[in-house]
PDB file of C-alpha atoms in Angstrom:
ATOM      1  CA  MET A1052     101.503 102.455 100.884  1.00 44.00           C
ATOM      2  CA  ASP A1053      98.842 105.123 101.368  1.00 46.00           C
ATOM      3  CA  LEU A1054      95.221 103.903 101.106  1.00 46.00           C
ATOM      4  CA  THR A1055      92.074 105.798 100.068  1.00 43.00           C
ATOM      5  CA  ASN A1056      88.448 105.099 100.200  1.00 42.00           C
ATOM      6  CA  ALA A1057      86.636 104.923  96.942  1.00 41.00           C
ATOM      7  CA  GLY A1058      84.290 107.763  96.489  1.00 41.00           C
ATOM      8  CA  GLU A1059      86.113 110.034  99.051  1.00 38.00           C
ATOM      9  CA  TYR A1060      88.850 112.566  98.681  1.00 35.00           C
ATOM     10  CA  TYR A1061      92.350 111.221  98.609  1.00 35.00           C
ATOM     11  CA  LEU A1062      94.290 113.209 101.183  1.00 36.00           C
ATOM     12  CA  LYS A1063      97.931 113.875 100.740  1.00 34.00           C
ATOM     13  CA  LEU A1064     100.478 116.400 101.977  1.00 30.00           C
ATOM     14  CA  MET A1065     101.070 118.910  99.200  1.00 34.00           C
ATOM     15  CA  GLN A1066     104.410 120.352 100.401  1.00 32.00           C
ATOM     16  CA  SER A1067     106.296 117.833  98.373  1.00 33.00           C
ATOM     17  CA  VAL A1068     104.497 118.896  95.150  1.00 34.00           C
ATOM     18  CA  LEU A1069     104.236 122.646  95.505  1.00 34.00           C
ATOM     19  CA  SER A1070     106.302 125.413  96.935  1.00 33.00           C
ATOM     20  CA  LYS A1071     104.779 128.363  98.793  1.00 32.00           C
ATOM     21  CA  GLU A1072     104.498 130.332  95.579  1.00 34.00           C
ATOM     22  CA  LYS A1073     102.362 127.649  93.865  1.00 39.00           C
ATOM     23  CA  THR A1074     105.326 126.789  91.607  1.00 35.00           C
ATOM     24  CA  ILE A1075     104.727 123.389  90.203  1.00 37.00           C
ATOM     25  CA  ASN A1076     107.477 120.738  90.488  1.00 37.00           C
ATOM     26  CA  LYS A1077     105.478 117.875  88.860  1.00 40.00           C
ATOM     27  CA  VAL A1078     102.265 118.311  86.888  1.00 45.00           C
ATOM     28  CA  LYS A1079     100.336 116.303  84.452  1.00 51.00           C
ATOM     29  CA  SER A1080      97.807 119.166  83.706  1.00 62.00           C
ATOM     30  CA  THR A1081      96.509 119.225  80.175  1.00 81.00           C
ATOM     31  CA  SER A1082      95.102 121.760  77.713  1.00 89.00           C
ATOM     32  CA  LEU A1083      91.697 120.113  78.339  1.00 92.00           C
ATOM     33  CA  ILE A1084      91.931 120.886  82.038  1.00 94.00           C
ATOM     34  CA  ASN A1085      93.003 124.466  81.246  1.00 94.00           C
ATOM     35  CA  LYS A1086      90.006 124.843  78.843  1.00 94.00           C
ATOM     36  CA  TRP A1087      87.566 123.673  81.441  1.00 95.00           C
ATOM     37  CA  GLN A1088      89.038 125.846  84.141  1.00 96.00           C
ATOM     38  CA  ALA A1089      88.492 128.877  81.928  1.00 95.00           C
ATOM     39  CA  LEU A1090      84.988 127.904  81.100  1.00 95.00           C
ATOM     40  CA  LEU A1091      84.122 127.332  84.798  1.00 96.00           C
ATOM     41  CA  GLY A1092      85.919 130.597  85.912  1.00 96.00           C
ATOM     42  CA  ILE A1093      88.625 128.959  87.988  1.00 97.00           C
ATOM     43  CA  SER A1094      91.737 129.732  85.922  1.00 95.00           C
ATOM     44  CA  ASP A1095      93.399 131.080  88.972  1.00 95.00           C
ATOM     45  CA  TRP A1096      93.459 127.567  90.511  1.00 96.00           C
ATOM     46  CA  VAL A1097      96.443 125.237  90.170  1.00 94.00           C
ATOM     47  CA  ILE A1098      95.142 121.826  89.050  1.00 95.00           C
ATOM     48  CA  LEU A1099      97.392 118.904  89.299  1.00 94.00           C
ATOM     49  CA  CYS A1100      96.910 115.319  88.262  1.00 92.00           C
ATOM     50  CA  GLU A1101      98.438 112.338  89.923  1.00 91.00           C
ATOM     51  CA  PRO A1102      98.102 108.737  88.803  1.00 91.00           C
ATOM     52  CA  ILE A1103      97.736 106.257  91.705  1.00 88.00           C
ATOM     53  CA  SER A1104      97.630 102.420  91.784  1.00 85.00           C
ATOM     54  CA  GLU A1105      94.308 100.606  92.086  1.00 82.00           C
ATOM     55  CA  ASP A1106      96.019  98.801  95.012  1.00 80.00           C
ATOM     56  CA  GLN A1107      95.920 102.201  96.903  1.00 81.00           C
ATOM     57  CA  VAL A1108      92.178 102.325  96.689  1.00 80.00           C
ATOM     58  CA  VAL A1109      90.054 100.600  99.434  1.00 71.00           C
ATOM     59  CA  ASP A1110      86.298 100.213  99.107  1.00 67.00           C
ATOM     60  CA  GLU A1111      84.569 100.104 102.461  1.00 66.00           C
ATOM     61  CA  LEU A1112      81.388  98.897 100.878  1.00 58.00           C
ATOM     62  CA  GLU A1113      83.281  95.813  99.641  1.00 60.00           C
ATOM     63  CA  GLN A1114      84.724  94.594 102.946  1.00 58.00           C
ATOM     64  CA  ASN A1115      87.632  97.042 102.673  1.00 63.00           C
ATOM     65  CA  SER A1116      88.897  95.278  99.547  1.00 59.00           C
ATOM     66  CA  HIS A1117      91.804  96.729  97.497  1.00 61.00           C
ATOM     67  CA  GLY A1118      92.160  97.089  93.708  1.00 63.00           C
ATOM     68  CA  HIS A1119      89.275  99.519  92.742  1.00 70.00           C
ATOM     69  CA  GLU A1120      89.139 102.195  89.986  1.00 80.00           C
ATOM     70  CA  PHE A1121      89.132 105.669  91.339  1.00 89.00           C
ATOM     71  CA  VAL A1122      89.000 109.257  90.157  1.00 92.00           C
ATOM     72  CA  GLY A1123      88.719 111.966  92.900  1.00 92.00           C
ATOM     73  CA  ILE A1124      89.973 115.385  93.800  1.00 95.00           C
ATOM     74  CA  HIS A1125      91.697 116.768  96.941  1.00 95.00           C
ATOM     75  CA  ILE A1126      90.888 120.482  97.233  1.00 96.00           C
ATOM     76  CA  ASP A1127      93.050 122.877  99.089  1.00 96.00           C
ATOM     77  CA  PHE A1128      90.695 125.883  99.156  1.00 94.00           C
ATOM     78  CA  THR A1129      93.137 128.075 101.137  1.00 96.00           C
ATOM     79  CA  ASN A1130      95.900 127.828  98.495  1.00 96.00           C
ATOM     80  CA  GLN A1131      93.554 127.281  95.576  1.00 96.00           C
ATOM     81  CA  ILE A1132      95.142 124.011  94.572  1.00 95.00           C
ATOM     82  CA  GLY A1133      93.242 120.879  93.375  1.00 96.00           C
ATOM     83  CA  THR A1134      94.849 117.463  92.805  1.00 94.00           C
ATOM     84  CA  ILE A1135      93.020 114.921  90.760  1.00 94.00           C
ATOM     85  CA  TYR A1136      94.047 111.370  91.768  1.00 93.00           C
ATOM     86  CA  HIS A1137      93.196 108.696  89.196  1.00 92.00           C
ATOM     87  CA  THR A1138      93.789 105.019  88.537  1.00 91.00           C
ATOM     88  CA  ARG A1139      92.971 105.205  84.876  1.00 90.00           C
ATOM     89  CA  GLU A1140      93.230 107.656  82.045  1.00 91.00           C
ATOM     90  CA  LEU A1141      91.082 110.737  82.615  1.00 92.00           C
ATOM     91  CA  LYS A1142      88.142 111.326  80.324  1.00 92.00           C
ATOM     92  CA  VAL A1143      86.472 114.648  79.670  1.00 93.00           C
ATOM     93  CA  ASP A1144      83.597 113.874  82.018  1.00 94.00           C
ATOM     94  CA  ASP A1145      86.086 112.999  84.815  1.00 95.00           C
ATOM     95  CA  ILE A1146      87.793 116.322  84.389  1.00 96.00           C
ATOM     96  CA  VAL A1147      84.537 118.326  84.294  1.00 97.00           C
ATOM     97  CA  HIS A1148      83.127 116.414  87.306  1.00 97.00           C
ATOM     98  CA  GLU A1149      86.129 117.119  89.466  1.00 97.00           C
ATOM     99  CA  LEU A1150      86.464 120.763  88.391  1.00 97.00           C
ATOM    100  CA  LEU A1151      82.736 121.255  89.214  1.00 98.00           C
ATOM    101  CA  HIS A1152      83.563 120.192  92.748  1.00 97.00           C
ATOM    102  CA  VAL A1153      86.169 122.978  92.831  1.00 97.00           C
ATOM    103  CA  ARG A1154      83.860 125.679  91.375  1.00 97.00           C
ATOM    104  CA  PHE A1155      80.714 124.746  93.326  1.00 97.00           C
ATOM    105  CA  GLN A1156      81.804 123.497  96.623  1.00 94.00           C
ATOM    106  CA  SER A1157      78.384 123.305  98.196  1.00 96.00           C
ATOM    107  CA  TRP A1158      76.838 121.241  95.381  1.00 97.00           C
ATOM    108  CA  SER A1159      75.751 117.604  96.227  1.00 97.00           C
ATOM    109  CA  GLU A1160      77.299 114.731  94.280  1.00 95.00           C
ATOM    110  CA  GLU A1161      73.957 114.283  92.582  1.00 96.00           C
ATOM    111  CA  LYS A1162      73.977 117.882  91.301  1.00 97.00           C
ATOM    112  CA  VAL A1163      77.602 117.625  90.111  1.00 97.00           C
ATOM    113  CA  ASN A1164      76.680 114.374  88.290  1.00 95.00           C
ATOM    114  CA  PHE A1165      73.735 116.106  86.658  1.00 95.00           C
ATOM    115  CA  TRP A1166      75.810 119.171  85.492  1.00 96.00           C
ATOM    116  CA  THR A1167      78.649 116.922  84.320  1.00 95.00           C
ATOM    117  CA  ALA A1168      76.166 114.997  82.076  1.00 93.00           C
ATOM    118  CA  LEU A1169      74.636 118.269  80.875  1.00 94.00           C
ATOM    119  CA  LEU A1170      77.975 119.970  80.059  1.00 95.00           C
ATOM    120  CA  THR A1171      79.605 116.985  78.420  1.00 93.00           C
ATOM    121  CA  GLY A1172      76.545 115.781  76.523  1.00 89.00           C
ATOM    122  CA  ILE A1173      76.474 112.400  78.206  1.00 70.00           C
ATOM    123  CA  PRO A1174      72.878 111.021  78.198  1.00 64.00           C
ATOM    124  CA  LYS A1175      71.423 111.144  81.708  1.00 56.00           C
ATOM    125  CA  SER A1176      70.205 107.445  81.313  1.00 58.00           C
ATOM    126  CA  LEU A1177      73.921 106.467  81.761  1.00 55.00           C
ATOM    127  CA  PHE A1178      74.064 108.087  85.209  1.00 52.00           C
ATOM    128  CA  LYS A1179      72.483 106.446  88.209  1.00 53.00           C
ATOM    129  CA  PHE A1180      70.694 109.121  90.258  1.00 45.00           C
TER     130      PHE A1180
END
């Protein structure tokens, strides 16, 4: 079983998912993702979604304990492919947040959180800055 650290990108070989031509074998992309890709100007990217088990997530801050909720993206900038790994159903703010990481690679996590809240209408008081 592959393990991932909560809050970090989940690294995985992409060869089993995509061919060299970016042809998708398995995708759980949604119209919501396509909408936000267009709004953020990254429609030329392939965005995949892959559910993972909470047992695959390890939190280093919690003595490397397993069983944590996780949403994160692995970004292949060379091939313009992003894979959103998630342990629960994706919400709009999850999608926007992860796509902002693709569009604005140099932004800090705090800046991505701020713009996610602004773009999705989530009150800033719900975010811990």
